[in-house]
Short mmCIF file of C-alpha atoms in Angstrom, two decimals:
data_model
loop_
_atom_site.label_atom_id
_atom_site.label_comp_id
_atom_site.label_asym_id
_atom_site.label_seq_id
_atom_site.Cartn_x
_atom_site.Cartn_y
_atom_site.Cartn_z
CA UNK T 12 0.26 -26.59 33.19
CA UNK T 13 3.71 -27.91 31.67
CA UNK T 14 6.06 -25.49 29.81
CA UNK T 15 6.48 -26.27 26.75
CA UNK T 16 8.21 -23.63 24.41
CA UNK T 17 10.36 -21.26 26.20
CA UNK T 18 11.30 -18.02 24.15
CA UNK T 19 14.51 -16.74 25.65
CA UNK T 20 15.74 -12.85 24.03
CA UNK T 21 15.40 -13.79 20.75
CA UNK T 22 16.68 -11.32 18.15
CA UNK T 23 16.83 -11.56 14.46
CA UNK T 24 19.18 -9.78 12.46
CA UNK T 25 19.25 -9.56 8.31
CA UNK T 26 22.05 -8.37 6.15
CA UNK T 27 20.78 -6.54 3.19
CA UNK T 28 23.42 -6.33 0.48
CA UNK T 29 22.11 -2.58 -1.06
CA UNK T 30 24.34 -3.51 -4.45
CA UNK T 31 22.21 -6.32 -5.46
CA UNK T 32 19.51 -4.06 -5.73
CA UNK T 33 21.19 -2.77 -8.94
CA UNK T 34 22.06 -5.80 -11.17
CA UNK T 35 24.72 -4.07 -13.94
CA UNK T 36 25.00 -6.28 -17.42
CA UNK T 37 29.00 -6.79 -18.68
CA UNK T 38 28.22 -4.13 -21.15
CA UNK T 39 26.84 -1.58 -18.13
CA UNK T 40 29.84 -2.34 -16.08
CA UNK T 41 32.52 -2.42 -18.49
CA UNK T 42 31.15 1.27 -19.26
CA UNK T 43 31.34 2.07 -15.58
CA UNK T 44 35.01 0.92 -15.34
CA UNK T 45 35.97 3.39 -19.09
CA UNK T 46 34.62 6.21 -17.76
CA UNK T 47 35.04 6.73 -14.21
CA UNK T 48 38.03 3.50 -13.10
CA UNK T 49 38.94 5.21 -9.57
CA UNK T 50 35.36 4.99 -8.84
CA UNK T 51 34.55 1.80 -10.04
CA UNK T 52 37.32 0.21 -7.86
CA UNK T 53 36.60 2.21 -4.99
CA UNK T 54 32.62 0.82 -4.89
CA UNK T 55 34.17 -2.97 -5.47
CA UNK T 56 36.45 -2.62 -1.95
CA UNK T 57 33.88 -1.08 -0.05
CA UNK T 58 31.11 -3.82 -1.44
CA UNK T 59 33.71 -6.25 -0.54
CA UNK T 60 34.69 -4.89 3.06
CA UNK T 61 30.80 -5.03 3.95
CA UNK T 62 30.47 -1.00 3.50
CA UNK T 63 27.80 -1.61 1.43
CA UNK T 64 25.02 -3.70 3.23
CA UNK T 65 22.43 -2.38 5.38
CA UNK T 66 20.83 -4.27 8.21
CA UNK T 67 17.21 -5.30 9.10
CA UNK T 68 16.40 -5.93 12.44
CA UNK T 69 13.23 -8.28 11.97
CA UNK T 70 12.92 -8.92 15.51
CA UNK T 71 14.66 -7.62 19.03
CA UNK T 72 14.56 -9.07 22.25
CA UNK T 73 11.32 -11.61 22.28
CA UNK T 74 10.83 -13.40 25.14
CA UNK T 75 7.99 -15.53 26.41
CA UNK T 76 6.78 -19.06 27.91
CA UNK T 77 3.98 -21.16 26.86
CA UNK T 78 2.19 -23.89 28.14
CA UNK T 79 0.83 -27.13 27.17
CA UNK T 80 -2.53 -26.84 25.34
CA UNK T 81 -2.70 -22.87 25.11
CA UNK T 82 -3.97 -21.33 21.67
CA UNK T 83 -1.47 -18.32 21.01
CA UNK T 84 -2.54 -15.10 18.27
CA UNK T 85 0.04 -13.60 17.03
CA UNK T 86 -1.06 -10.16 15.71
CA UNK T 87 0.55 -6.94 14.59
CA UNK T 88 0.60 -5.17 11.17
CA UNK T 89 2.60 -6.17 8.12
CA UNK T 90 6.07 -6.30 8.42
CA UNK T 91 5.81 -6.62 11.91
CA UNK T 92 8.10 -9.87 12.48
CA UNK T 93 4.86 -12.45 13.00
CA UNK T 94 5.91 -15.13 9.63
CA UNK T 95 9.73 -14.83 10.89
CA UNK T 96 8.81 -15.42 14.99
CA UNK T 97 7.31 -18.81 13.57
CA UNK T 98 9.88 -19.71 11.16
CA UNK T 99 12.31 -19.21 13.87
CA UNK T 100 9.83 -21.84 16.32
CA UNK T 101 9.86 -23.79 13.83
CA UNK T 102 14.10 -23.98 13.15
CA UNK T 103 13.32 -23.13 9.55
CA UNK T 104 15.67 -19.98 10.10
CA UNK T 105 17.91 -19.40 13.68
CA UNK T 106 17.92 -16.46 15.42
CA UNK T 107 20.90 -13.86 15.47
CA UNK T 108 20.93 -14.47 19.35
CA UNK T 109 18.74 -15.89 21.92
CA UNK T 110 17.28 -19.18 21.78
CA UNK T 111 13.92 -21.03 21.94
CA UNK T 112 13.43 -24.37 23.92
CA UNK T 113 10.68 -26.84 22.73
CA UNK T 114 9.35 -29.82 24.37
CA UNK T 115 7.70 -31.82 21.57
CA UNK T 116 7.60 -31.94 18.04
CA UNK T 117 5.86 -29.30 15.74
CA UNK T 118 3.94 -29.46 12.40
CA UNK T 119 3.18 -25.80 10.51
CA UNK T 120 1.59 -24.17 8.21
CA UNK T 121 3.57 -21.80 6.76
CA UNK T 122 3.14 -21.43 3.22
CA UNK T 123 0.43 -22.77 0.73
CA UNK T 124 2.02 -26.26 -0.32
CA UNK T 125 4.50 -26.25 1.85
CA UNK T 126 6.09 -29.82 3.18
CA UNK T 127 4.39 -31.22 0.09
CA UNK T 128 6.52 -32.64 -2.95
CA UNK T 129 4.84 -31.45 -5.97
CA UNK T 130 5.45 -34.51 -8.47
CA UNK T 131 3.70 -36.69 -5.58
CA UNK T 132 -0.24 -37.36 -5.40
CA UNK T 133 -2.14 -36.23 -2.78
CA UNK T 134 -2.28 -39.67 -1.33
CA UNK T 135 1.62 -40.03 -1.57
CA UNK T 136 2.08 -36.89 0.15
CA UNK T 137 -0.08 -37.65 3.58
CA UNK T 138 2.52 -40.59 3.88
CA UNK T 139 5.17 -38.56 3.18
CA UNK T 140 4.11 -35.55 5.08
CA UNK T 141 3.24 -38.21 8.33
CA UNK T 142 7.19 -39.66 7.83
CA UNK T 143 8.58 -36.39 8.32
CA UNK T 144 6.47 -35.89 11.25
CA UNK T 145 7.78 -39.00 12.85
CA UNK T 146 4.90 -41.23 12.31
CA UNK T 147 4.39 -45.10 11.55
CA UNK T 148 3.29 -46.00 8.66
CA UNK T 149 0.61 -48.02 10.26
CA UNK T 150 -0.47 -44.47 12.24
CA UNK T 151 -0.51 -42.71 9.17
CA UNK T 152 -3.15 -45.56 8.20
CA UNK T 153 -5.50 -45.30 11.03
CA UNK T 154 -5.93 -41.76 10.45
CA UNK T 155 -5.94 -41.77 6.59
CA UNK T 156 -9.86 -41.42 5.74
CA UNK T 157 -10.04 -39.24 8.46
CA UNK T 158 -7.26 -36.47 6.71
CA UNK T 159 -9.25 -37.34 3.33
CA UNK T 160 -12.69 -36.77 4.36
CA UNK T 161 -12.14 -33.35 6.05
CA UNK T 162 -9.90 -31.92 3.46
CA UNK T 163 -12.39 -32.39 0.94
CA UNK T 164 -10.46 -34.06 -2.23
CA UNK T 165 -11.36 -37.11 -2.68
CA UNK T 166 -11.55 -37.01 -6.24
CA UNK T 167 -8.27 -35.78 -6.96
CA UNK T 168 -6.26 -38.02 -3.77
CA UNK T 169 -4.50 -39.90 -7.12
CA UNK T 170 -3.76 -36.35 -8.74
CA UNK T 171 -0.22 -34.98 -8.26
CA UNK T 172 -0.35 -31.47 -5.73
CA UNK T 173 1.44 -29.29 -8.37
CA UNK T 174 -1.87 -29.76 -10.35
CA UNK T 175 -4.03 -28.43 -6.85
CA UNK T 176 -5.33 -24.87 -6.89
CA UNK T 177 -3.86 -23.13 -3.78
CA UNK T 178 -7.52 -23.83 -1.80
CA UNK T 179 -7.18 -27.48 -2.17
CA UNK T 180 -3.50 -27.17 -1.15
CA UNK T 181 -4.48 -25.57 2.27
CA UNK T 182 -7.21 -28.08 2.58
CA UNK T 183 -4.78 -30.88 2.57
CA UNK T 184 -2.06 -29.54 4.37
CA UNK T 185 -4.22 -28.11 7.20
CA UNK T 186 -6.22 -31.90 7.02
CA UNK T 187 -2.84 -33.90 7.78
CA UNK T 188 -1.20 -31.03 10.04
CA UNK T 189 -4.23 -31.32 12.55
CA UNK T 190 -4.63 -35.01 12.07
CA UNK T 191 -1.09 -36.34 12.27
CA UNK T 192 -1.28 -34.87 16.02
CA UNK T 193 1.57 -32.90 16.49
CA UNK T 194 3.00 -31.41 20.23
CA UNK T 195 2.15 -27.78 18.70
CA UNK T 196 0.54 -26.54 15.25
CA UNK T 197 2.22 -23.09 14.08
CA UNK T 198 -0.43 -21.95 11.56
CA UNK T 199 0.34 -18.69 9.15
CA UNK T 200 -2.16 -16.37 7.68
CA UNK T 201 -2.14 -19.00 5.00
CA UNK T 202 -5.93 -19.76 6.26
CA UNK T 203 -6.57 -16.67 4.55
CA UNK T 204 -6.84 -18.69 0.66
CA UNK T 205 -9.39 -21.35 2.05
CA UNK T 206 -13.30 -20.17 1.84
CA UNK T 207 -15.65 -19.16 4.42
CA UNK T 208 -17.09 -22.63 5.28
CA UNK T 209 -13.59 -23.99 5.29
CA UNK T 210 -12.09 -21.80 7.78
CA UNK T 211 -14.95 -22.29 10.25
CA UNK T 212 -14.07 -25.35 9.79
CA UNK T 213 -10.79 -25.20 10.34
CA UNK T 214 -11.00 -22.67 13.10
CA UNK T 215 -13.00 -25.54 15.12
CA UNK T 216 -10.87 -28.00 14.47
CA UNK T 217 -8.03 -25.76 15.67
CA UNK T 218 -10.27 -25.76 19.18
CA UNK T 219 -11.17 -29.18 19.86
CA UNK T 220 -7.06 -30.06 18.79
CA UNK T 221 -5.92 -27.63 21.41
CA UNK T 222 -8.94 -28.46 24.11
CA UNK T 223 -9.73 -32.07 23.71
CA UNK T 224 -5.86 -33.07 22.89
CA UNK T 225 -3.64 -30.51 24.96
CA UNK T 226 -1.77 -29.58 21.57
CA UNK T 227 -0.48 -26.21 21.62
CA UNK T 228 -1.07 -24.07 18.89
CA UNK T 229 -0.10 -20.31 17.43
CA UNK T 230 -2.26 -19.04 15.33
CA UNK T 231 -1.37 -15.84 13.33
CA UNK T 232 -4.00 -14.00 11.33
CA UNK T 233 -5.36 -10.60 10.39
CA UNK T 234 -9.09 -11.65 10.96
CA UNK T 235 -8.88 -9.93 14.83
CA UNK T 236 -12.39 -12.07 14.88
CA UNK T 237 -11.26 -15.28 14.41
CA UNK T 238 -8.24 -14.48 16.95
CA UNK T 239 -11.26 -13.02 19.71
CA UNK T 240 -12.55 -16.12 19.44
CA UNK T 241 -10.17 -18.49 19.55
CA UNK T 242 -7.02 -17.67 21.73
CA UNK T 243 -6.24 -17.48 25.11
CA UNK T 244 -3.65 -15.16 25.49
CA UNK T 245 -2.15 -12.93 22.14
CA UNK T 246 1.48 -11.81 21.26
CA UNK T 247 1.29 -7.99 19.86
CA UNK T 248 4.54 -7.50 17.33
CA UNK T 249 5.18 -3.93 16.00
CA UNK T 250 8.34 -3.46 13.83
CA UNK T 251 9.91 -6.43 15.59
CA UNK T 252 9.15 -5.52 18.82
CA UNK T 253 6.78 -7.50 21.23
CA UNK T 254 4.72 -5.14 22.43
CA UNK T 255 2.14 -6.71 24.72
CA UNK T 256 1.55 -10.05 25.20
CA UNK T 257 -1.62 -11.06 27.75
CA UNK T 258 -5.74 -11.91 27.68
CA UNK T 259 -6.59 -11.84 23.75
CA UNK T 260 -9.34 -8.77 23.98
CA UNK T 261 -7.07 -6.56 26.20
CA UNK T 262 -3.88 -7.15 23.90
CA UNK T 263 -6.71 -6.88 20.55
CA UNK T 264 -7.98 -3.07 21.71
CA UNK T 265 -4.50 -2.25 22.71
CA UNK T 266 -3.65 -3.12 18.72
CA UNK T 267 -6.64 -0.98 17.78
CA UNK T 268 -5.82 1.58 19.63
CA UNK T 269 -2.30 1.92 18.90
CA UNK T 270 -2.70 1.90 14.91
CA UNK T 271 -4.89 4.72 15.59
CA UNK T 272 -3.19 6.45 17.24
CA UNK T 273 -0.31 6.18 15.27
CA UNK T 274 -1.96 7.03 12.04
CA UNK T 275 -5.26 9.16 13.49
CA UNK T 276 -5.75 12.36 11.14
CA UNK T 277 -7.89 12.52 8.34
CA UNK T 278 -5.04 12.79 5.80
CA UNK T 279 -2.26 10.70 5.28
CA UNK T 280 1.07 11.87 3.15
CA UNK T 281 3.36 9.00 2.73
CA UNK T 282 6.67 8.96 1.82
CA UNK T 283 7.76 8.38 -1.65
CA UNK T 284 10.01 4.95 -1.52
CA UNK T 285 12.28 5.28 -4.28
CA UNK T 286 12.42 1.46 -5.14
CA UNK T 287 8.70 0.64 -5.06
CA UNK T 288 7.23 -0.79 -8.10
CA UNK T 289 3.88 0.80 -6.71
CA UNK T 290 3.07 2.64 -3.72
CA UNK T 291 0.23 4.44 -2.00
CA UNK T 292 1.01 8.22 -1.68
CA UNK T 293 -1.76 10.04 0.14
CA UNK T 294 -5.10 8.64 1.95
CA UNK T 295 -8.02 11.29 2.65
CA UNK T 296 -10.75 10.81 4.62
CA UNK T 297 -14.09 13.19 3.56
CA UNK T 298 -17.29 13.70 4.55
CA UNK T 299 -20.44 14.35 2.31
CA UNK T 300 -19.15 18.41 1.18
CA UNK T 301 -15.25 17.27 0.79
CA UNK T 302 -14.18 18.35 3.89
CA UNK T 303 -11.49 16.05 5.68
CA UNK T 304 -13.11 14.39 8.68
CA UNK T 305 -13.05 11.79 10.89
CA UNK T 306 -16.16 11.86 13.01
CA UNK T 307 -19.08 11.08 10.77
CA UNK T 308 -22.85 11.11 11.75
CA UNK T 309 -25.08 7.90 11.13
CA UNK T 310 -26.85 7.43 8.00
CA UNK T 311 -24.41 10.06 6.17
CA UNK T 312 -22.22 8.99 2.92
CA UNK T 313 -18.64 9.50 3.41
CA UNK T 314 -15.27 8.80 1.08
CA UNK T 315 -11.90 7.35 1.26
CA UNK T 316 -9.88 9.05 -1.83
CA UNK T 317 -5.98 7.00 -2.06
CA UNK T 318 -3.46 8.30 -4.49
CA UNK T 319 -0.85 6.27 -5.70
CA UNK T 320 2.51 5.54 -7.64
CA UNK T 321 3.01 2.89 -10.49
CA UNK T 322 6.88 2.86 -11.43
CA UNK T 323 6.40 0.58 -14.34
CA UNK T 324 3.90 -0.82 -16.72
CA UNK T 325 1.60 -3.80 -16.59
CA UNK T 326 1.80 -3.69 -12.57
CA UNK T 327 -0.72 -6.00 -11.35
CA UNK T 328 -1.71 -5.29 -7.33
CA UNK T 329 -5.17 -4.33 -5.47
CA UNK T 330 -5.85 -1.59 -2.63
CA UNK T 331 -7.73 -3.63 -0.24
CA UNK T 332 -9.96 -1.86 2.40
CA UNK T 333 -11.21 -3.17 5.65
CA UNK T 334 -13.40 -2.21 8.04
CA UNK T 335 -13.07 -3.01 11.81
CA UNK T 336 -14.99 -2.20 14.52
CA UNK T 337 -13.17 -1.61 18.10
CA UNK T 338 -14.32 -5.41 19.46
CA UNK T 339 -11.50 -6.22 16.43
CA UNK T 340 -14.82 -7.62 14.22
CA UNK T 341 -14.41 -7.65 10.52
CA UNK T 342 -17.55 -5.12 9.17
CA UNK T 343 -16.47 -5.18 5.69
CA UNK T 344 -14.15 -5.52 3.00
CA UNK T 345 -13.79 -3.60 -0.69
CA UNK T 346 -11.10 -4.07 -3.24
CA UNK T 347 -10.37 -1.79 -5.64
CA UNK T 348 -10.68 -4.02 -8.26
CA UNK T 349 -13.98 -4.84 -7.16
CA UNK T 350 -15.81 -3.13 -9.86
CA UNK T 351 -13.21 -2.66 -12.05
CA UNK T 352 -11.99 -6.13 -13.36
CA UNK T 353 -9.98 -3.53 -16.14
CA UNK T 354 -7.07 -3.45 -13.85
CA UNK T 355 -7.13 -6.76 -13.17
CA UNK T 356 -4.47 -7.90 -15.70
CA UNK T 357 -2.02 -5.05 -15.34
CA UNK T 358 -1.96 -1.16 -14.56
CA UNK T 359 0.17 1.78 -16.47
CA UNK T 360 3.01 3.17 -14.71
CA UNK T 361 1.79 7.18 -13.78
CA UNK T 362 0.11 8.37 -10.79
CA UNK T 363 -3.62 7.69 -9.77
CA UNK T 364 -6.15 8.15 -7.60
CA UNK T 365 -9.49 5.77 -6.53
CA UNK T 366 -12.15 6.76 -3.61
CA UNK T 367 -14.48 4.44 -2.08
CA UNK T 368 -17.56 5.26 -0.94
CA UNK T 369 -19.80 4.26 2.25
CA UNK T 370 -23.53 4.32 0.82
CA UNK T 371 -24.58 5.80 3.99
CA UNK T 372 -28.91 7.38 4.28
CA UNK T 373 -31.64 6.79 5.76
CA UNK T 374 -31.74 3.29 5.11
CA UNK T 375 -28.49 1.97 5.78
CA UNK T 376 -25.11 3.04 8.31
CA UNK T 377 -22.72 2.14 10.74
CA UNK T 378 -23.85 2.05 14.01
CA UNK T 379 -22.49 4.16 17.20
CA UNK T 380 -19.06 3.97 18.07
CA UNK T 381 -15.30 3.41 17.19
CA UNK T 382 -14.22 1.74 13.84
CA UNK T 383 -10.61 1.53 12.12
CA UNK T 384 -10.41 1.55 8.10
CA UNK T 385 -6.66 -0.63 7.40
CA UNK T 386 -5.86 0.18 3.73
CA UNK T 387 -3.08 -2.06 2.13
CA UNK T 388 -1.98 -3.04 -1.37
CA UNK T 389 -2.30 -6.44 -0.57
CA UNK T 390 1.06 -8.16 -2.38
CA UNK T 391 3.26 -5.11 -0.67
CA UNK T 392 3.24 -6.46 3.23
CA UNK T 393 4.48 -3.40 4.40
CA UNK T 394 2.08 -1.05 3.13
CA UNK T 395 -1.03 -0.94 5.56
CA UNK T 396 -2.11 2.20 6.92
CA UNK T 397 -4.74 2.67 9.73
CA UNK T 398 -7.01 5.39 10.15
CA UNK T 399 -9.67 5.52 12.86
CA UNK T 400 -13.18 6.78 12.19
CA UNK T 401 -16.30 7.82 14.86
CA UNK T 402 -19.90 7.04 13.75
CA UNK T 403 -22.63 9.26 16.02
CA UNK T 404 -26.25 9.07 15.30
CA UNK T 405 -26.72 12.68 16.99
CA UNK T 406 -30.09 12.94 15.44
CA UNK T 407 -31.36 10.13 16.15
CA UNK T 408 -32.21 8.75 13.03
CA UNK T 409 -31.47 5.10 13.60
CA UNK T 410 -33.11 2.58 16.62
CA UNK T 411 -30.08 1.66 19.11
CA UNK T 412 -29.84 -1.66 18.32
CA UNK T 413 -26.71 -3.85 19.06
CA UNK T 414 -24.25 -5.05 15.69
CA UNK T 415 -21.99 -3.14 13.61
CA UNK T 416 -24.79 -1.86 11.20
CA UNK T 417 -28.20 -0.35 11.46
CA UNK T 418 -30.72 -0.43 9.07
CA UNK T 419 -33.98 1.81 8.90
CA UNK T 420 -35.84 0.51 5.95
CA UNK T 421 -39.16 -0.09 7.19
CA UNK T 422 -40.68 -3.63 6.87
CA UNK T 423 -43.41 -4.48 4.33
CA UNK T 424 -46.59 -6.17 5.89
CA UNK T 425 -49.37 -7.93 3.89
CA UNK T 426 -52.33 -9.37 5.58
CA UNK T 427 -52.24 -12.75 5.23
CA UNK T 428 -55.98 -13.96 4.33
CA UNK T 429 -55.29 -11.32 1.61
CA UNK T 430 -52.45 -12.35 -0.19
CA UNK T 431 -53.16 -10.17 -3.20
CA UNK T 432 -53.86 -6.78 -1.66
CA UNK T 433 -51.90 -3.94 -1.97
CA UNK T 434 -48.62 -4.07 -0.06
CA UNK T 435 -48.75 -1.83 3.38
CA UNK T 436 -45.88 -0.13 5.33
CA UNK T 437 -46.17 -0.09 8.84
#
């Protein structure tokens, strides 16, 4: 097959200036100057000779070639570089060095809304969307009822976007992205806001684009499901590094192996980051007595406990908690906030603690084998922690049959030219 994005040692390279962390008011500064002048001036010339700025390396050294009607993952924790590789494939932002070669044009989805002008109706914005993808207006046309029907808004097409709730924006954007037929589709975790039935959806479209057309997609996401299922090679980014790149289950267990092994005990003490408005302090793993574990049996009840740090009031975040098993599958996921809608609005600044709890007995458990537990604070992206977990049924408690859960309630039976007799189990 045809090349057709070459990746040539890109690096990307971020300035951060440390003093605009700490914004000073005229009054603040003026006090600065009274009291202490020689340092005052000294901070100004070494803020204005660049003394002051710190760097972020947000990607070193990528390389890699695609070809022509390949579906790329992109996976790797937060913070890893994924959103900036695509920006940079997409010339929203240009690499410190290296450069990227691409053969065709490319339509994204970056970020809910965007390429959409929000005074514009949705019908406006397909045309204008199409024109900046280089289409006719007569192409834009053809395909019109098409973009409508599967985004699902027909009866708000005359209503201006910045009136859309961020699932109808997706639906739209993703609708004209895979419709207007662009060379390659960079899609974002932004698939995330859509529902269930949508992202099947889109996740097939995604497939028959790529298969049927040749289009070339890269696809990044946190569901390592969808990714399975989907790609035919994956990109592993850690801390800006590529990693692995190669067959999507290989590169997938090599990810799930990694953040275990990385973060593998049973208790986790993070550091304290000074300029956090929240943070996550200390993760414990604990069986049924307290203990710290990792290995649990089947059918047994065991705890997550999370401390953490609110520097100021009315901070508004959830702990998110997923379970994965070590095919990348999603089991489960729990928020914090779940149950406790109270902290919805806004938390108090002080420090806290919240355990979750696997209902595991007789009835219910995780089946055999190797699972991770990723805990985040889902609007800090570089907060995820892994920690790796082993389910045995030693005791045999459980049948040993295949999927992520086992379940040993028994079935009720009724005979059925007795439809009011007592209920039997069997």
């Amino acid at each position: 097959m045809s090349t057709i994005i070459e990746v040539k040692h890109i690096t990307k390279l971020y300035s951060l200036n440390r003093s605009s962390e700490h914004y000073l008011a005229f009054r603040d500064a003026l006090t600065s100057a009274l009291r202490s002048p020689l340092r005052f001036l000294t901070r100004k010339v070494r803020i204005m000779a660049g003394s002051e700025k710190q760097n972020f390396l947000a990607l070193k050294d990528i390389s890699l070639t695609v070809s022509k009607g390949e579906i790329i993952g992109i996976i790797g924790p937060n913070g890893a570089g994924k959103s900036t590789f695509l920006k940079i494939l997409n010339r929203i932002t240009e690499p410190t060095s290296g450069e990227v070669i691409v053969h065709g044009n490319i339509a994204s989805l970056l970020e809910v809304g965007t390429g959409f002008h929000p005074e514009l109706t949705g019908r406006e914005n397909i045309f204008f969307s199409g024109a900046i993808l280089g289409m006719k207006r007569k192409e834009i046309i053809e395909k019109f009822d098409a973009i409508v029907k599967f985004a699902e808004i027909g009866d708000f097409l005359d209503t201006p976007v910045k009136r859309y709730s961020s699932g109808m924006h997706v639906r739209l954007a993703f609708s004209v992205a895979a419709h207007m037929e662009p060379d390659i589709l960079l899609i974002d975790e932004v698939l995330a806001v859509g529902d269930a039935a949508f992202q099947k959806k889109c996740i097939e479209k995604i497939y028959d684009v790529a298969k049927r057309d040749k289009r070339t997609i890269f696809f990044v996401s946190h569901n390592l499901d969808a990714v399975q299922s989907l790609c035919d090679r994956t990109v592993y980014l850690e801390r800006g590094e590529l990693k692995m790149i190669g067959e999507t289950n290989t590169v997938i267990q090599k990810y799930l192996d990694r953040q275990g092994g990385i973060q593998g005990a049973a208790v986790r003490e993070l550091p304290d980051l000074p300029n956090k408005k929240f943070q996550m302090r200390k993760l414990v793993l604990k069986n049924e007595s307290g203990t710290p574990e990792t290995d649990f049996e089947a059918g047994k009840t065991f705890y997550l406990d999370v401390e953490y740090e609110v520097a100021r009031d009315n901070s508004v975040f959830w702990i998110t908690l997923q379970c994965i098993n070590e095919y990348g599958t999603i089991v489960f996921t729990s928020r914090d906030t779940d149950k406790n809608p109270i902290l919805l609005p806004g938390r108090k600044s002080g420090r806290y603690s919240t355990t979750f709890k696997f209902p595991g007995s007789s009835s219910i458990s995780l089946n055999s084998g190797k699972y991770f537990l990723t805990v985040k604070i889902d609007q800090d992206p570089t907060s995820e922690v892994t920690l790796p977990i082993r389910i045995a049924d030693i005791f045999k408690k459980f049948h040993p049959f295949p999927g992520a859960v086992l379940i040993g309630e028994p079935w009720v039976n009724k005979e059925k030219n007795h439809p009011f007799a007592e209920a039997k189990r069997w």
